[in-house]
CSV table of C-alpha atoms and ligand atoms in Angstrom, one decimal:
chain,number,residue,atom,x,y,z
F,1,MET,CA,78.2,131.4,107.3
F,2,ALA,CA,80.7,134.3,107.8
F,3,LEU,CA,83.6,132.3,109.1
F,4,THR,CA,87.2,132.0,107.8
F,5,VAL,CA,89.1,128.9,108.9
F,6,LEU,CA,92.8,128.4,108.4
F,7,MET,CA,93.0,124.7,107.7
F,8,ASN,CA,96.5,123.5,108.5
F,9,ALA,CA,97.1,120.2,106.7
F,10,GLY,CA,100.9,120.3,107.2
F,11,PRO,CA,103.9,119.9,104.9
F,12,TRP,CA,103.9,116.1,104.3
F,13,LEU,CA,101.7,115.5,101.3
F,14,PRO,CA,99.5,117.5,98.9
F,15,VAL,CA,95.8,117.7,99.4
F,16,PRO,CA,94.3,115.6,98.1
F,17,PRO,CA,97.1,113.0,98.4
F,18,PRO,CA,98.2,110.9,95.4
F,19,GLY,CA,97.1,107.7,97.1
F,20,TYR,CA,98.0,107.0,100.7
F,21,GLY,CA,97.5,109.9,103.0
F,22,GLY,CA,95.0,109.6,105.9
F,23,ILE,CA,95.1,113.2,107.2
F,24,GLU,CA,95.2,114.8,103.8
F,25,ASN,CA,92.2,112.7,102.8
F,26,VAL,CA,90.3,113.9,105.8
F,27,VAL,CA,91.0,117.5,104.8
F,28,ALA,CA,90.1,116.9,101.2
F,29,THR,CA,86.9,115.3,102.3
F,30,LEU,CA,86.0,118.1,104.8
F,31,VAL,CA,86.9,121.3,103.0
F,32,PRO,CA,84.4,121.1,100.1
F,33,GLU,CA,81.6,120.5,102.5
F,34,LEU,CA,82.7,123.4,104.7
F,35,ARG,CA,82.7,125.7,101.7
F,36,ARG,CA,79.3,124.5,100.7
F,37,LEU,CA,78.1,125.6,104.1
F,38,GLY,CA,79.6,129.0,103.5
F,39,VAL,CA,82.9,128.7,105.4
F,40,ARG,CA,85.9,130.4,103.8
F,41,VAL,CA,88.9,128.1,103.8
F,42,VAL,CA,92.6,129.2,103.8
F,43,LEU,CA,94.5,126.0,103.3
F,44,ALA,CA,98.1,125.7,104.7
F,45,SER,CA,99.7,122.8,102.8
F,46,VAL,CA,102.3,122.3,100.1
F,47,ALA,CA,102.3,124.3,96.8
F,48,ASP,CA,101.2,121.4,94.6
F,49,SER,CA,98.0,120.8,96.5
F,50,THR,CA,95.1,120.9,94.1
F,51,LEU,CA,92.1,121.0,96.3
F,52,PRO,CA,89.9,124.1,95.4
F,53,VAL,CA,90.1,126.5,98.3
F,54,ASP,CA,89.8,130.3,98.9
F,55,GLU,CA,93.5,130.6,99.4
F,56,LEU,CA,96.5,128.4,99.6
F,57,LEU,CA,99.5,129.0,102.0
F,58,SER,CA,102.7,127.0,101.5
F,59,VAL,CA,106.4,126.9,102.3
F,60,PHE,CA,107.4,123.8,100.4
F,61,PRO,CA,106.7,123.3,96.7
F,62,GLN,CA,106.0,119.6,97.2
F,63,GLY,CA,105.1,117.1,100.0
F,64,GLN,CA,108.0,116.3,102.3
F,65,PHE,CA,106.8,112.8,103.2
F,66,ALA,CA,109.9,111.0,101.9
F,67,ALA,CA,112.0,113.0,104.4
F,68,LEU,CA,110.3,111.3,107.3
F,69,GLN,CA,112.6,108.4,107.0
F,70,LYS,CA,115.7,110.5,107.5
F,71,PRO,CA,117.2,111.0,111.0
F,72,TYR,CA,115.3,113.4,113.2
F,73,ASN,CA,118.1,115.9,113.5
F,74,GLN,CA,118.1,116.3,109.6
F,75,VAL,CA,114.3,116.8,109.2
F,76,MET,CA,113.1,118.4,112.5
F,77,GLY,CA,112.9,121.8,110.8
F,78,ILE,CA,110.3,120.8,108.2
F,79,ALA,CA,107.1,120.9,110.3
F,80,HIS,CA,108.5,124.0,112.2
F,81,ALA,CA,109.2,125.9,109.0
F,82,HIS,CA,105.6,125.1,107.8
F,83,LEU,CA,104.2,126.2,111.2
F,84,ASN,CA,106.3,129.4,111.0
F,85,ALA,CA,104.4,130.4,107.9
F,86,VAL,CA,101.1,129.7,109.7
F,87,VAL,CA,102.1,131.8,112.7
F,88,ARG,CA,103.1,134.6,110.5
F,89,ALA,CA,99.8,134.5,108.7
F,90,LEU,CA,97.9,134.6,112.0
F,91,ARG,CA,100.0,137.5,113.2
F,92,GLU,CA,99.8,139.6,110.0
F,93,ARG,CA,96.2,139.2,109.0
F,94,ASP,CA,92.9,139.8,110.8
F,95,ASP,CA,90.5,137.9,108.6
F,96,ILE,CA,91.1,134.4,110.1
F,97,ASP,CA,88.5,133.4,112.8
F,98,LEU,CA,89.9,130.1,113.7
F,99,VAL,CA,92.6,127.6,113.0
F,100,HIS,CA,91.8,124.0,112.3
F,101,ASP,CA,95.1,122.2,112.8
F,102,HIS,CA,96.1,118.6,111.8
F,103,VAL,CA,99.8,118.7,112.3
F,104,GLU,CA,101.0,116.0,114.7
F,105,ALA,CA,102.6,117.3,117.9
F,106,VAL,CA,104.2,120.4,116.4
F,107,GLY,CA,100.9,122.0,115.5
F,108,LEU,CA,99.5,121.6,119.0
F,109,ALA,CA,102.7,122.8,120.6
F,110,VAL,CA,103.2,125.9,118.4
F,111,LEU,CA,99.6,127.0,118.6
F,112,SER,CA,99.6,126.5,122.4
F,113,ALA,CA,102.8,128.6,122.6
F,114,MET,CA,101.1,131.5,120.8
F,115,GLY,CA,99.4,132.4,124.2
F,116,PRO,CA,96.2,133.9,125.3
F,117,GLY,CA,95.8,136.7,122.7
F,118,ALA,CA,96.0,134.2,119.8
F,119,ARG,CA,93.2,133.2,117.5
F,120,PRO,CA,91.1,130.2,118.7
F,121,ALA,CA,92.3,126.8,117.4
F,122,LEU,CA,90.9,123.3,117.1
F,123,HIS,CA,93.7,120.6,116.8
F,124,THR,CA,92.4,117.3,115.5
F,125,LEU,CA,94.1,114.3,117.1
F,126,HIS,CA,94.4,111.8,114.3
F,127,TRP,CA,96.8,109.5,116.3
F,128,ASP,CA,97.0,106.9,118.9
F,129,LEU,CA,97.3,109.0,122.0
F,130,GLY,CA,99.7,106.7,123.6
F,131,LYS,CA,102.2,108.6,121.5
F,132,HIS,CA,104.0,111.7,122.7
F,133,PRO,CA,103.3,111.2,126.5
F,134,ASP,CA,105.7,114.0,127.3
F,135,LEU,CA,103.6,116.5,125.2
F,136,TYR,CA,100.2,115.1,125.7
F,137,GLY,CA,100.7,114.6,129.4
F,138,TYR,CA,101.4,118.3,130.1
F,139,VAL,CA,100.1,120.3,127.1
F,140,ASP,CA,98.4,123.5,128.0
F,141,GLY,CA,96.6,125.4,125.2
F,142,GLY,CA,94.9,127.7,127.8
F,143,ASP,CA,91.5,128.9,126.7
F,144,ARG,CA,92.4,129.2,123.0
F,145,VAL,CA,93.5,125.8,121.8
F,146,ARG,CA,91.1,122.9,122.0
F,147,VAL,CA,91.4,119.4,120.7
F,148,ASN,CA,89.1,116.8,119.2
F,149,GLY,CA,89.5,113.1,118.7
F,150,VAL,CA,88.3,111.0,115.8
F,151,SER,CA,86.6,108.4,118.0
F,152,ALA,CA,85.4,108.2,121.6
F,153,ALA,CA,87.7,105.2,122.3
F,154,GLN,CA,90.7,107.3,121.4
F,155,LEU,CA,89.9,110.2,123.6
F,156,ALA,CA,88.9,107.9,126.5
F,157,ARG,CA,92.5,106.8,126.6
F,158,ALA,CA,94.0,110.3,126.4
F,159,PRO,CA,96.0,111.7,129.2
F,160,ARG,CA,94.2,114.0,131.6
F,161,ALA,CA,95.9,117.2,130.3
F,162,LEU,CA,94.7,116.5,126.8
F,163,ARG,CA,91.2,115.6,127.8
F,164,ASP,CA,91.0,118.9,129.7
F,165,HIS,CA,91.2,120.6,126.3
F,166,ALA,CA,88.9,118.2,124.5
F,167,VAL,CA,85.6,119.3,122.9
F,168,GLY,CA,84.6,115.8,121.8
F,169,HIS,CA,85.1,113.6,118.9
F,170,VAL,CA,84.1,113.6,115.2
F,171,HIS,CA,84.0,110.3,113.3
F,172,LEU,CA,85.8,110.3,110.0
F,173,ALA,CA,83.9,110.4,106.7
F,174,THR,CA,84.3,109.4,103.1
F,175,PRO,CA,82.9,110.7,99.8
F,176,LEU,CA,82.2,107.1,99.0
F,177,ALA,CA,79.4,107.1,101.6
F,178,VAL,CA,77.4,109.6,99.5
F,179,GLY,CA,74.6,107.6,97.8
F,180,ALA,CA,76.2,104.3,99.0
F,181,ASP,CA,72.8,103.0,99.9
F,182,ARG,CA,71.6,103.5,96.3
F,183,ARG,CA,74.6,101.8,94.6
F,184,PRO,CA,74.1,98.3,93.4
F,185,THR,CA,76.3,95.6,94.7
F,186,GLY,CA,78.9,94.4,92.2
F,187,GLU,CA,80.3,90.9,91.9
F,188,LYS,CA,82.5,89.7,94.7
F,189,ALA,CA,85.8,88.0,94.1
F,190,ASP,CA,87.4,85.6,96.4
F,191,HIS,CA,90.1,87.7,98.1
F,192,LEU,CA,90.2,89.4,101.4
F,193,VAL,CA,92.1,92.7,101.5
F,194,ILE,CA,94.1,94.7,104.0
F,195,LEU,CA,94.3,98.3,102.9
F,196,GLY,CA,96.6,100.7,104.7
F,197,ARG,CA,100.2,101.5,105.6
F,198,ILE,CA,102.3,98.4,106.1
F,199,THR,CA,103.2,98.9,109.7
F,200,PRO,CA,103.2,96.8,112.8
F,201,GLY,CA,100.0,98.3,114.3
F,202,LYS,CA,97.9,97.4,111.3
F,203,GLY,CA,99.0,93.7,111.7
F,204,GLN,CA,99.8,92.7,108.1
F,205,HIS,CA,102.0,89.9,109.5
F,206,LEU,CA,99.1,88.4,111.4
F,207,GLY,CA,96.8,88.7,108.4
F,208,ALA,CA,99.3,86.9,106.1
F,209,ARG,CA,99.9,84.2,108.6
F,210,LEU,CA,96.1,83.7,108.9
F,211,ALA,CA,95.7,83.5,105.1
F,212,HIS,CA,98.2,80.6,104.9
F,213,GLU,CA,96.7,78.8,108.0
F,214,ALA,CA,93.0,79.3,107.2
F,215,GLY,CA,93.5,79.1,103.4
F,216,PHE,CA,92.1,82.3,102.0
F,217,ASP,CA,93.6,84.7,99.4
F,218,LEU,CA,94.8,87.9,100.8
F,219,VAL,CA,95.8,91.2,99.0
F,220,LEU,CA,97.9,93.7,100.9
F,221,ALA,CA,97.7,97.2,99.5
F,222,GLY,CA,99.5,100.2,100.8
F,223,PRO,CA,102.9,101.7,101.1
F,224,VAL,CA,105.9,100.5,103.2
F,225,GLY,CA,107.2,103.8,104.6
F,226,PRO,CA,107.9,106.1,101.7
F,227,TYR,CA,108.0,103.2,99.2
F,228,ARG,CA,104.7,103.1,97.2
F,229,ARG,CA,105.4,100.2,94.9
F,230,PRO,CA,107.3,96.8,95.3
F,231,GLU,CA,109.8,97.9,92.5
F,232,GLU,CA,110.7,101.0,94.5
F,233,LEU,CA,111.4,99.1,97.6
F,234,ALA,CA,113.3,96.4,95.7
F,235,THR,CA,115.7,99.0,94.3
F,236,ALA,CA,116.0,101.2,97.5
F,237,GLY,CA,119.5,101.8,98.9
F,238,PRO,CA,120.7,100.7,102.3
F,239,GLU,CA,119.1,103.8,103.9
F,240,ALA,CA,115.7,102.1,103.5
F,241,ASP,CA,116.5,99.9,106.5
F,242,GLN,CA,116.5,103.0,108.8
F,243,ASN,CA,112.8,103.0,108.4
F,244,PRO,CA,111.0,100.8,111.1
F,245,ASP,CA,108.2,100.0,108.6
F,246,VAL,CA,110.7,98.7,106.1
F,247,ARG,CA,112.3,96.5,108.7
F,248,TYR,CA,108.9,95.3,109.7
F,249,TRP,CA,108.1,94.5,106.1
F,250,ARG,CA,111.4,92.7,105.5
F,251,GLU,CA,111.5,90.7,108.7
F,252,GLN,CA,107.9,89.9,109.5
F,253,VAL,CA,105.7,90.3,106.4
F,254,ALA,CA,107.7,89.7,103.2
F,255,PRO,CA,108.6,86.1,104.2
F,256,LEU,CA,104.9,85.3,104.1
F,257,VAL,CA,104.2,87.0,100.8
F,258,ASP,CA,104.4,84.3,98.2
F,259,GLY,CA,102.7,86.1,95.4
F,260,VAL,CA,99.9,83.5,95.3
F,261,ARG,CA,98.1,83.1,98.6
F,262,VAL,CA,99.3,86.5,99.8
F,263,ARG,CA,100.2,89.3,97.5
F,264,TRP,CA,101.5,92.8,98.0
F,265,ILE,CA,100.4,95.2,95.2
F,266,GLY,CA,101.8,98.5,96.6
F,267,THR,CA,99.7,101.6,96.9
F,268,VAL,CA,96.4,101.7,95.2
F,269,ALA,CA,94.3,104.8,94.5
F,270,GLY,CA,91.0,106.0,93.0
F,271,ALA,CA,88.9,103.5,91.0
F,272,ASP,CA,91.5,100.8,91.5
F,273,ARG,CA,91.3,101.1,95.2
F,274,ASP,CA,87.5,101.1,95.1
F,275,GLU,CA,87.4,98.0,92.9
F,276,LEU,CA,89.9,96.1,95.0
F,277,VAL,CA,88.0,96.8,98.2
F,278,GLY,CA,84.5,96.6,96.7
F,279,ARG,CA,85.2,93.2,95.2
F,280,ALA,CA,86.8,91.8,98.4
F,281,ARG,CA,84.8,89.3,100.5
F,282,ALA,CA,85.9,91.2,103.5
F,283,SER,CA,88.3,93.9,104.7
F,284,LEU,CA,90.6,92.5,107.3
F,285,PHE,CA,92.0,94.6,110.2
F,286,PRO,CA,94.1,92.3,112.3
F,287,LEU,CA,95.0,95.2,114.5
F,288,CYS,CA,97.8,95.3,116.9
F,289,TRP,CA,97.1,98.8,118.1
F,290,GLU,CA,94.2,101.0,119.2
F,291,GLU,CA,93.1,102.1,115.7
F,292,PRO,CA,92.1,105.8,116.4
F,293,GLY,CA,89.8,106.7,113.5
F,294,GLY,CA,89.7,104.0,110.8
F,295,THR,CA,89.2,105.7,107.5
F,296,ALA,CA,89.8,102.4,105.7
F,297,VAL,CA,87.1,100.8,107.8
F,298,ILE,CA,84.3,103.3,106.8
F,299,GLU,CA,85.5,103.2,103.2
F,300,SER,CA,85.1,99.5,103.2
F,301,LEU,CA,81.5,99.8,104.5
F,302,ALA,CA,80.7,102.4,101.9
F,303,LEU,CA,82.0,100.0,99.2
F,304,GLY,CA,79.7,97.3,100.5
F,305,THR,CA,82.5,95.2,102.0
F,306,PRO,CA,82.0,93.9,105.5
F,307,VAL,CA,84.8,94.3,108.0
F,308,LEU,CA,86.5,91.5,109.8
F,309,ALA,CA,88.6,93.0,112.6
F,310,VAL,CA,90.2,92.7,116.0
F,311,GLY,CA,87.7,94.9,118.0
F,312,ARG,CA,90.3,97.4,119.2
F,313,GLY,CA,90.2,101.2,119.3
F,314,CYS,CA,87.5,102.7,117.2
F,315,LEU,CA,86.3,99.5,115.6
F,316,PRO,CA,83.4,98.8,118.0
F,317,GLU,CA,82.1,102.4,117.3
F,318,LEU,CA,82.2,102.0,113.5
F,319,VAL,CA,81.3,98.3,113.0
F,320,GLU,CA,78.2,96.6,114.3
F,321,HIS,CA,79.1,93.0,115.1
F,322,GLY,CA,76.9,90.6,113.1
F,323,ARG,CA,75.5,93.2,110.8
F,324,THR,CA,78.3,95.3,109.1
F,325,GLY,CA,81.2,93.1,110.2
F,326,LEU,CA,82.6,90.7,112.7
F,327,LEU,CA,84.8,91.7,115.6
F,328,ALA,CA,87.2,89.3,117.3
F,329,GLU,CA,89.0,89.5,120.6
F,330,ASP,CA,92.4,88.8,119.0
F,331,GLY,CA,94.2,88.1,115.8
F,332,ASP,CA,93.9,84.3,116.2
F,333,ALA,CA,90.2,84.4,116.6
F,334,LEU,CA,89.8,86.0,113.2
F,335,ALA,CA,90.4,82.9,111.2
F,336,ASP,CA,87.2,81.2,112.4
F,337,LEU,CA,85.1,84.1,111.4
F,338,VAL,CA,86.2,84.2,107.7
F,339,PRO,CA,83.3,82.0,106.4
F,340,ALA,CA,80.7,83.9,108.3
F,341,VAL,CA,81.8,87.4,107.4
F,342,ALA,CA,81.4,86.6,103.7
F,343,ARG,CA,77.7,86.0,104.3
F,344,LEU,CA,77.0,89.4,105.7
F,345,ASP,CA,74.8,91.7,103.6
F,346,ALA,CA,76.7,94.3,101.5
F,347,ARG,CA,73.5,96.5,101.5
F,348,GLU,CA,73.6,96.8,105.3
F,349,CYS,CA,77.2,98.0,105.1
F,350,ARG,CA,76.4,100.6,102.5
F,351,ARG,CA,73.3,101.7,104.3
F,352,GLU,CA,75.3,102.3,107.5
F,353,ALA,CA,77.9,104.3,105.6
F,354,SER,CA,75.4,106.6,104.0
F,355,ARG,CA,73.7,107.2,107.3
F,356,ARG,CA,76.8,107.9,109.5
F,357,PHE,CA,79.9,108.6,107.5
F,358,THR,CA,79.1,111.2,104.7
F,359,PRO,CA,81.3,114.3,104.4
F,360,ALA,CA,78.2,116.5,105.1
F,361,THR,CA,77.7,114.7,108.5
F,362,MET,CA,81.4,115.3,109.4
F,363,ALA,CA,81.4,119.0,108.2
F,364,GLU,CA,78.2,119.8,110.2
F,365,ARG,CA,79.8,118.4,113.3
F,366,TYR,CA,83.0,120.4,112.8
F,367,VAL,CA,81.1,123.6,112.3
F,368,GLU,CA,79.4,122.9,115.7
F,369,LEU,CA,82.8,122.5,117.2
F,370,TYR,CA,84.2,125.6,115.6
F,371,GLU,CA,81.3,127.6,117.0
F,372,ARG,CA,81.8,126.0,120.4
F,373,VAL,CA,85.6,126.7,120.4
F,374,ARG,CA,85.0,130.3,119.4
F,375,ARG,CA,82.4,130.9,122.1
F,376,LEU,CA,83.9,129.0,125.0
F,377,PRO,CA,85.3,130.5,128.0
F,378,ALA,CA,88.3,128.8,129.6
F,379,THR,CA,86.4,126.4,131.8
F,380,ALA,CA,83.5,125.0,130.0
F,381,ALA,CA,85.0,123.5,126.8
F,382,ALA,CA,83.9,120.0,127.4
F,383,ASP,CA,80.6,120.3,129.1
F,384,GLY,CA,78.5,119.5,126.0
F,385,ASP,CA,80.2,116.2,125.3
F,386,ARG,CA,80.6,114.2,128.4
F,387,THR,CA,78.5,111.3,127.1
F,388,ASP,CA,80.6,110.5,124.1
F,389,GLY,CA,84.0,110.2,125.7
F,390,GLY,CA,85.4,113.5,124.8
F,391,GLY,CA,84.6,115.5,127.9
F,392,ARG,CA,86.5,116.9,130.8
F,393,ARG,CA,86.9,114.2,133.5
O,401,UDP,N1,95.0,104.4,101.2
O,401,UDP,C1,95.0,104.5,99.8
O,401,UDP,N2,95.8,103.6,99.1
O,401,UDP,C2,96.5,102.7,99.7
O,401,UDP,C3,96.5,102.5,101.1
O,401,UDP,C4,95.7,103.4,101.9
O,401,UDP,O1,94.3,105.3,99.2
O,401,UDP,O2,97.2,101.9,99.1
O,401,UDP,C5,94.1,105.3,101.9
O,401,UDP,C6,92.9,104.6,102.5
O,401,UDP,O3,92.0,104.4,101.5
O,401,UDP,C7,92.5,105.6,103.6
O,401,UDP,C8,93.9,106.1,104.1
O,401,UDP,O4,94.8,105.9,103.0
O,401,UDP,O5,91.8,106.7,103.1
O,401,UDP,C9,94.4,105.5,105.4
O,401,UDP,O6,93.7,106.0,106.5
O,401,UDP,P1,93.4,105.1,107.8
O,401,UDP,O7,92.7,106.0,108.8
O,401,UDP,O8,92.7,103.9,107.4
O,401,UDP,O9,94.8,104.7,108.3
O,401,UDP,P2,96.1,105.6,108.8
O,401,UDP,O10,97.2,105.4,107.8
O,401,UDP,O11,95.7,107.1,108.8
O,401,UDP,O12,96.4,105.1,110.2
């Protein structure tokens, strides 16, 4: 396919990321499949990104993620400096057909501000769309900037101005889903796991409380703000408390982490992550927010581990209650489901993942959206996707 896409992954982490990194993982999963389909990819990221691409654009030598905990007035220039380089590339060169942007808020605003003569752009909304109401409530990308969600539930809650620019949703994918239906099930251990950023929306405090009350072993894996390991957080200076996730950890989660019933092992990556999740009896998602896309949910299915979750956000789209997981109305109801979730069939989880969540499936869907965004006149962007929650209302 003769199509060149500028894939804007942003300045926060390299692609692929060293461990945690939801958006960068999505980009790392999507790009190889797009290139297999013949799409040329110019990646806008940081200079130490190692993903094979046709060209790499960068401003920063390394990921700027750690800066996110500093006060806004010290770090607000970072995303803008990165976008400045993207805009310069779009102005100076004529080989780019479309921008696929993943930079929260700033990407959407800057691309929209480029006006009617600019290259078409698709901005993927990776977030809870209750965020940024002042931007999402009034954004106007005209004919040239369209958005897509990562689940139907996410877009259904989007403000009208955003939905007017929506071309639908694309579920997330994982390389672990490739051939998942052919992988044998390994031995299960006794623990449940919560894999993800330690942050109030992911509900680690609820999970830890349930583990003590219902009597199951729980492993928490993931970073607390920029701190990837317990030792790093333990030796952090007083500035650490400026980070709301650090405060959440210290006030609501850490008192329940006894190192026996509930353990925090920091960020896990690669084979360690796969083994931790694959051997768990279930992945627990005691959600306190509307989970928008749920990469860790589909990874769990691909690794043959059923999902035990509060059925909020994208969860009902990804998990079939009674077959690939169990969904509860709220956090308290999760405890009763622990014995039953362990009896679900790992093969069903892996089969579902290999059917729905492979990188090839995601890439084909994005190529459809790229074509649609390039062809669309101002008024008809959403017509093809009314049924899945992404359409114009
Ligand atoms: N992740 C990881 N190691 C960790 C914690 C998380 O590799 O210790 C990965 C996880 O496997 C998933 C991503 O980070 O690929 C988190 O994406 P998700 O959509 O679940 O959550 P987000 O943080 O984007 O809300």
